[in-house]
Short mmCIF file of C-alpha atoms in Angstrom, two decimals:
data_model
loop_
_atom_site.label_atom_id
_atom_site.label_comp_id
_atom_site.label_asym_id
_atom_site.label_seq_id
_atom_site.Cartn_x
_atom_site.Cartn_y
_atom_site.Cartn_z
CA UNK Y 28 -11.80 75.72 -20.45
CA UNK Y 29 -14.63 73.31 -19.76
CA UNK Y 30 -18.26 74.40 -19.58
CA UNK Y 31 -19.89 72.23 -16.93
CA UNK Y 32 -23.51 71.14 -17.57
CA UNK Y 33 -25.55 71.43 -14.38
CA UNK Y 34 -27.74 68.36 -14.78
CA UNK Y 35 -24.79 66.21 -15.83
CA UNK Y 36 -22.86 67.36 -12.76
CA UNK Y 37 -25.78 66.51 -10.51
CA UNK Y 38 -26.10 63.02 -11.98
CA UNK Y 39 -22.36 62.37 -11.68
CA UNK Y 40 -22.16 63.59 -8.08
CA UNK Y 41 -25.19 61.55 -7.09
CA UNK Y 42 -23.63 58.45 -8.60
CA UNK Y 43 -20.31 59.16 -6.90
CA UNK Y 44 -22.04 59.61 -3.58
CA UNK Y 45 -23.86 56.29 -3.91
CA UNK Y 46 -20.78 54.45 -5.10
CA UNK Y 47 -18.66 55.91 -2.33
CA UNK Y 48 -21.25 54.81 0.22
CA UNK Y 49 -21.10 51.31 -1.23
CA UNK Y 50 -17.32 51.16 -1.39
CA UNK Y 51 -17.20 48.68 1.49
CA UNK Y 52 -18.85 46.06 -0.74
CA UNK Y 53 -17.57 47.15 -4.16
CA UNK Y 54 -14.31 47.67 -5.99
CA UNK Y 55 -11.33 45.35 -6.27
CA UNK Y 56 -10.05 43.20 -3.39
CA UNK Y 57 -7.21 45.71 -2.97
CA UNK Y 58 -9.68 48.61 -2.68
CA UNK Y 59 -11.77 46.72 -0.12
CA UNK Y 60 -8.65 45.91 1.91
CA UNK Y 61 -7.47 49.54 1.88
CA UNK Y 62 -10.94 50.71 2.91
CA UNK Y 63 -11.02 48.28 5.84
CA UNK Y 64 -7.58 49.55 6.91
CA UNK Y 65 -8.90 53.12 7.02
CA UNK Y 66 -6.63 54.23 4.18
CA UNK Y 67 -9.44 55.40 1.87
CA UNK Y 68 -11.50 57.74 4.03
CA UNK Y 69 -13.97 60.17 2.50
CA UNK Y 70 -14.42 63.83 3.51
CA UNK Y 71 -17.31 62.86 5.79
CA UNK Y 72 -14.82 60.92 7.94
CA UNK Y 73 -13.14 64.23 8.87
CA UNK Y 74 -16.05 66.68 9.30
CA UNK Y 75 -15.19 70.33 9.90
CA UNK Y 76 -11.45 70.06 9.35
CA UNK Y 77 -9.00 72.12 7.30
CA UNK Y 78 -6.33 70.54 5.08
CA UNK Y 79 -3.44 72.38 3.43
CA UNK Y 80 -1.45 71.21 0.41
CA UNK Y 81 2.34 71.26 0.77
CA UNK Y 82 3.12 71.68 -2.92
CA UNK Y 83 0.50 74.30 -3.92
CA UNK Y 84 -1.33 77.20 -2.31
CA UNK Y 85 -4.44 75.04 -2.00
CA UNK Y 86 -6.73 74.56 0.99
CA UNK Y 87 -9.49 71.98 1.32
CA UNK Y 88 -12.31 72.09 3.85
CA UNK Y 89 -13.95 68.81 4.83
CA UNK Y 90 -17.40 70.18 5.60
CA UNK Y 91 -20.05 68.71 7.85
CA UNK Y 92 -23.07 67.49 5.94
CA UNK Y 93 -21.48 67.65 2.47
CA UNK Y 94 -20.79 63.90 2.49
CA UNK Y 95 -18.37 62.82 -0.25
CA UNK Y 96 -17.25 66.28 -1.41
CA UNK Y 97 -14.74 68.78 -0.07
CA UNK Y 98 -14.70 72.48 -0.95
CA UNK Y 99 -11.76 74.84 -0.86
CA UNK Y 100 -9.66 77.27 -2.83
CA UNK Y 101 -6.52 77.50 -4.92
CA UNK Y 102 -4.50 80.70 -5.21
CA UNK Y 103 -2.34 81.03 -8.28
CA UNK Y 104 -1.23 83.92 -10.47
CA UNK Y 105 -2.92 86.47 -8.22
CA UNK Y 106 -6.34 84.83 -8.60
CA UNK Y 107 -8.35 82.68 -6.22
CA UNK Y 108 -10.22 79.69 -7.68
CA UNK Y 109 -12.93 77.59 -6.09
CA UNK Y 110 -11.93 73.94 -5.61
CA UNK Y 111 -14.33 71.01 -5.34
CA UNK Y 112 -12.76 67.63 -4.57
CA UNK Y 113 -13.80 64.04 -3.97
CA UNK Y 114 -14.38 60.76 -5.75
CA UNK Y 115 -14.94 57.06 -5.25
CA UNK Y 116 -12.80 54.09 -4.31
CA UNK Y 117 -9.16 55.29 -4.49
CA UNK Y 118 -9.87 58.24 -6.82
CA UNK Y 119 -9.66 61.77 -5.46
CA UNK Y 120 -10.38 64.28 -8.22
CA UNK Y 121 -10.02 68.04 -7.93
CA UNK Y 122 -12.06 70.46 -10.06
CA UNK Y 123 -10.81 74.06 -10.21
CA UNK Y 124 -13.64 76.52 -10.95
CA UNK Y 125 -12.76 79.96 -12.31
CA UNK Y 126 -16.21 81.58 -12.21
CA UNK Y 127 -19.95 81.09 -12.67
CA UNK Y 128 -22.10 83.02 -15.11
CA UNK Y 129 -25.61 84.00 -14.00
CA UNK Y 130 -28.55 84.89 -16.24
CA UNK Y 131 -32.31 85.08 -15.98
CA UNK Y 132 -33.95 81.75 -16.78
CA UNK Y 133 -36.86 81.08 -19.10
CA UNK Y 134 -38.11 78.43 -16.67
CA UNK Y 135 -40.67 79.16 -13.98
CA UNK Y 136 -42.52 77.25 -11.30
CA UNK Y 137 -46.01 76.44 -12.49
CA UNK Y 138 -47.47 77.64 -9.19
CA UNK Y 139 -46.08 81.18 -9.49
CA UNK Y 140 -44.27 83.57 -11.79
CA UNK Y 141 -41.12 84.10 -9.72
CA UNK Y 142 -38.00 84.70 -11.78
CA UNK Y 143 -35.42 81.93 -11.59
CA UNK Y 144 -31.76 82.11 -12.62
CA UNK Y 145 -29.58 79.88 -14.75
CA UNK Y 146 -25.99 79.34 -13.60
CA UNK Y 147 -23.06 77.75 -15.41
CA UNK Y 148 -19.74 76.99 -13.74
CA UNK Y 149 -16.52 77.24 -15.76
CA UNK Y 150 -13.82 74.73 -14.97
CA UNK Y 151 -10.33 76.14 -15.50
CA UNK Y 152 -8.54 72.97 -14.49
CA UNK Y 153 -8.98 69.36 -13.45
CA UNK Y 154 -6.57 67.23 -11.44
CA UNK Y 155 -7.26 63.50 -11.35
CA UNK Y 156 -5.44 61.53 -8.64
CA UNK Y 157 -5.44 58.33 -6.67
CA UNK Y 158 -4.99 58.73 -2.93
CA UNK Y 159 -4.04 57.06 0.34
CA UNK Y 160 -4.41 58.24 3.91
CA UNK Y 161 -1.46 57.23 6.08
CA UNK Y 162 0.11 58.68 9.22
CA UNK Y 163 -2.31 61.61 9.24
CA UNK Y 164 -1.48 62.70 5.67
CA UNK Y 165 -3.57 62.43 2.48
CA UNK Y 166 -1.17 61.62 -0.37
CA UNK Y 167 -2.53 62.11 -3.89
CA UNK Y 168 -0.69 60.57 -6.84
CA UNK Y 169 -1.22 62.38 -10.12
CA UNK Y 170 -3.28 60.45 -12.67
CA UNK Y 171 -4.19 63.16 -15.17
CA UNK Y 172 -4.35 66.93 -15.55
CA UNK Y 173 -6.45 68.94 -17.98
CA UNK Y 174 -7.55 72.54 -18.42
CA UNK Y 175 -6.09 75.92 -19.22
CA UNK Y 176 -4.08 76.35 -16.01
CA UNK Y 177 -0.36 75.58 -16.22
CA UNK Y 178 0.10 74.17 -12.73
CA UNK Y 179 3.44 72.37 -13.26
CA UNK Y 180 2.39 69.69 -10.79
CA UNK Y 181 4.71 67.20 -9.11
CA UNK Y 182 3.83 63.51 -9.18
CA UNK Y 183 2.43 63.64 -5.64
CA UNK Y 184 0.42 66.15 -3.61
CA UNK Y 185 0.33 65.96 0.18
CA UNK Y 186 -2.45 67.37 2.37
CA UNK Y 187 -1.94 67.93 6.10
CA UNK Y 188 -4.75 68.53 8.58
CA UNK Y 189 -4.14 71.86 10.31
CA UNK Y 190 -7.14 72.16 12.61
CA UNK Y 191 -10.90 72.32 13.00
CA UNK Y 192 -13.28 74.79 11.35
CA UNK Y 193 -16.85 76.04 11.73
CA UNK Y 194 -16.74 76.19 15.52
CA UNK Y 195 -17.85 79.82 15.77
CA UNK Y 196 -20.86 81.25 13.86
CA UNK Y 197 -20.38 84.84 12.72
CA UNK Y 198 -23.98 85.63 11.76
CA UNK Y 199 -27.41 84.08 11.42
CA UNK Y 200 -29.64 84.90 8.44
CA UNK Y 201 -33.44 84.49 8.69
CA UNK Y 202 -35.53 83.91 5.56
CA UNK Y 203 -38.55 86.17 5.20
CA UNK Y 204 -40.54 83.96 2.82
CA UNK Y 205 -39.83 80.54 4.39
CA UNK Y 206 -39.40 78.90 7.77
CA UNK Y 207 -35.63 78.80 7.35
CA UNK Y 208 -32.38 80.22 8.68
CA UNK Y 209 -28.71 79.77 7.81
CA UNK Y 210 -25.50 80.59 9.67
CA UNK Y 211 -22.13 81.62 8.29
CA UNK Y 212 -18.87 80.91 10.11
CA UNK Y 213 -15.82 83.04 10.79
CA UNK Y 214 -13.27 80.72 9.18
CA UNK Y 215 -15.30 79.54 6.18
CA UNK Y 216 -17.18 82.74 5.39
CA UNK Y 217 -18.09 82.74 1.70
CA UNK Y 218 -17.73 78.97 1.47
CA UNK Y 219 -20.19 77.31 3.86
CA UNK Y 220 -23.59 77.74 5.51
CA UNK Y 221 -25.43 75.56 8.00
CA UNK Y 222 -28.99 76.02 9.22
CA UNK Y 223 -32.50 74.63 9.42
CA UNK Y 224 -35.60 74.78 7.29
CA UNK Y 225 -39.07 73.28 7.11
CA UNK Y 226 -38.78 70.43 4.62
CA UNK Y 227 -41.32 67.70 3.95
CA UNK Y 228 -43.35 68.74 6.97
CA UNK Y 229 -40.58 68.91 9.57
CA UNK Y 230 -37.56 70.99 10.47
CA UNK Y 231 -34.39 69.59 8.95
CA UNK Y 232 -30.76 70.57 9.26
CA UNK Y 233 -29.42 71.92 5.96
CA UNK Y 234 -25.92 72.55 4.64
CA UNK Y 235 -24.70 74.74 1.77
CA UNK Y 236 -21.29 74.99 0.12
CA UNK Y 237 -19.97 77.33 -2.55
CA UNK Y 238 -19.49 75.49 -5.84
CA UNK Y 239 -19.04 78.26 -8.38
CA UNK Y 240 -16.58 80.98 -7.27
CA UNK Y 241 -19.31 83.59 -7.64
CA UNK Y 242 -21.61 83.23 -4.61
CA UNK Y 243 -23.21 80.13 -6.13
CA UNK Y 244 -24.10 77.50 -3.49
CA UNK Y 245 -25.42 73.95 -3.44
CA UNK Y 246 -27.68 73.13 -0.49
CA UNK Y 247 -28.40 69.69 0.89
CA UNK Y 248 -30.61 68.52 3.73
CA UNK Y 249 -29.45 65.96 6.26
CA UNK Y 250 -32.01 63.43 5.05
CA UNK Y 251 -31.88 63.98 1.30
CA UNK Y 252 -29.50 64.48 -1.58
CA UNK Y 253 -29.40 67.85 -3.33
CA UNK Y 254 -32.03 70.27 -2.05
CA UNK Y 255 -31.53 73.41 -4.18
CA UNK Y 256 -28.83 75.57 -5.77
CA UNK Y 257 -28.88 79.26 -4.84
CA UNK Y 258 -27.12 82.33 -6.23
CA UNK Y 259 -26.57 84.95 -3.51
CA UNK Y 260 -26.42 88.72 -3.77
CA UNK Y 261 -25.57 91.03 -0.86
CA UNK Y 262 -27.52 94.31 -0.86
CA UNK Y 263 -27.28 96.84 1.97
CA UNK Y 264 -26.97 94.23 4.68
CA UNK Y 265 -29.62 91.96 3.16
CA UNK Y 266 -28.84 88.59 1.59
CA UNK Y 267 -30.90 87.86 -1.55
CA UNK Y 268 -30.97 84.22 -2.69
CA UNK Y 269 -32.07 83.45 -6.26
CA UNK Y 270 -33.24 79.88 -6.92
CA UNK Y 271 -31.44 78.15 -9.80
CA UNK Y 272 -33.76 76.73 -12.44
CA UNK Y 273 -32.69 73.12 -11.94
CA UNK Y 274 -34.99 73.21 -8.89
CA UNK Y 275 -37.87 72.79 -11.37
CA UNK Y 276 -36.58 69.24 -11.99
CA UNK Y 277 -37.79 67.16 -9.03
CA UNK Y 278 -35.85 64.16 -10.29
CA UNK Y 279 -32.63 65.95 -9.35
CA UNK Y 280 -33.64 68.27 -6.50
CA UNK Y 281 -36.05 67.99 -3.56
CA UNK Y 282 -36.93 71.70 -3.45
CA UNK Y 283 -40.65 71.86 -2.57
CA UNK Y 284 -40.99 75.62 -2.01
CA UNK Y 285 -42.34 77.32 -5.13
CA UNK Y 286 -40.52 80.60 -4.59
CA UNK Y 287 -37.76 81.92 -6.80
CA UNK Y 288 -36.31 84.58 -4.49
CA UNK Y 289 -35.58 84.36 -0.77
CA UNK Y 290 -34.75 87.42 1.33
CA UNK Y 291 -32.51 86.84 4.35
CA UNK Y 292 -32.05 89.39 7.12
CA UNK Y 293 -29.20 89.11 9.55
CA UNK Y 294 -29.23 88.63 13.31
CA UNK Y 295 -26.28 87.88 15.55
CA UNK Y 296 -26.42 84.31 16.92
CA UNK Y 297 -27.01 83.97 20.64
#
């Protein structure tokens, strides 16, 4: 079992995002040719679509606003794992998260004494592949496999697109402390939020996706990289969001609101 370090993950994902964006002018001649042929798309090329693996009980969601990452789930041995997938060039790597531990953090915002939380994701498995997109199918060729899960994988995994997602909001949640709301969706409930918040002096669209298999979400704004990580608790119809302590590091996150807890109350979308 791997223990994933939050700041290291953030650095790696930021680098992957930048490298993926630059893939048209980087990589080998073969990679550049495949990219020009449309055979190395990234998740942002298929926003709000659902993909199902033929060989495993695995589903990937290509989510609007999440850029180079896909989120999903793997069901095996009676347990459901969170899956985060993506990469650069012709790599498509799949991290399988078993759970996230949550504890009170020693860190605080200097401007206030709000309690923050510290979260650590536990990776139960990792599948490294190379991939090609042809004839509507993403084909992943196994490169490496690590972790405690005995997946007995074939040499190739095939993902088929089975439809669109996030077309129908199920609920809207309004923040009490901030000018912010988020919506959940009927077919990705527990995985994805989309909304708006006041950020850097203007309203921006924001996106959140579950990264930890324990109500632990990463939020991004449309015009920035990582915004904040939040751990959610549901209490009597109220959604309580606890800010993860990496938000105190402005080098990694662009969270400018010095609050550690956000209370969301639900309203049905119009």
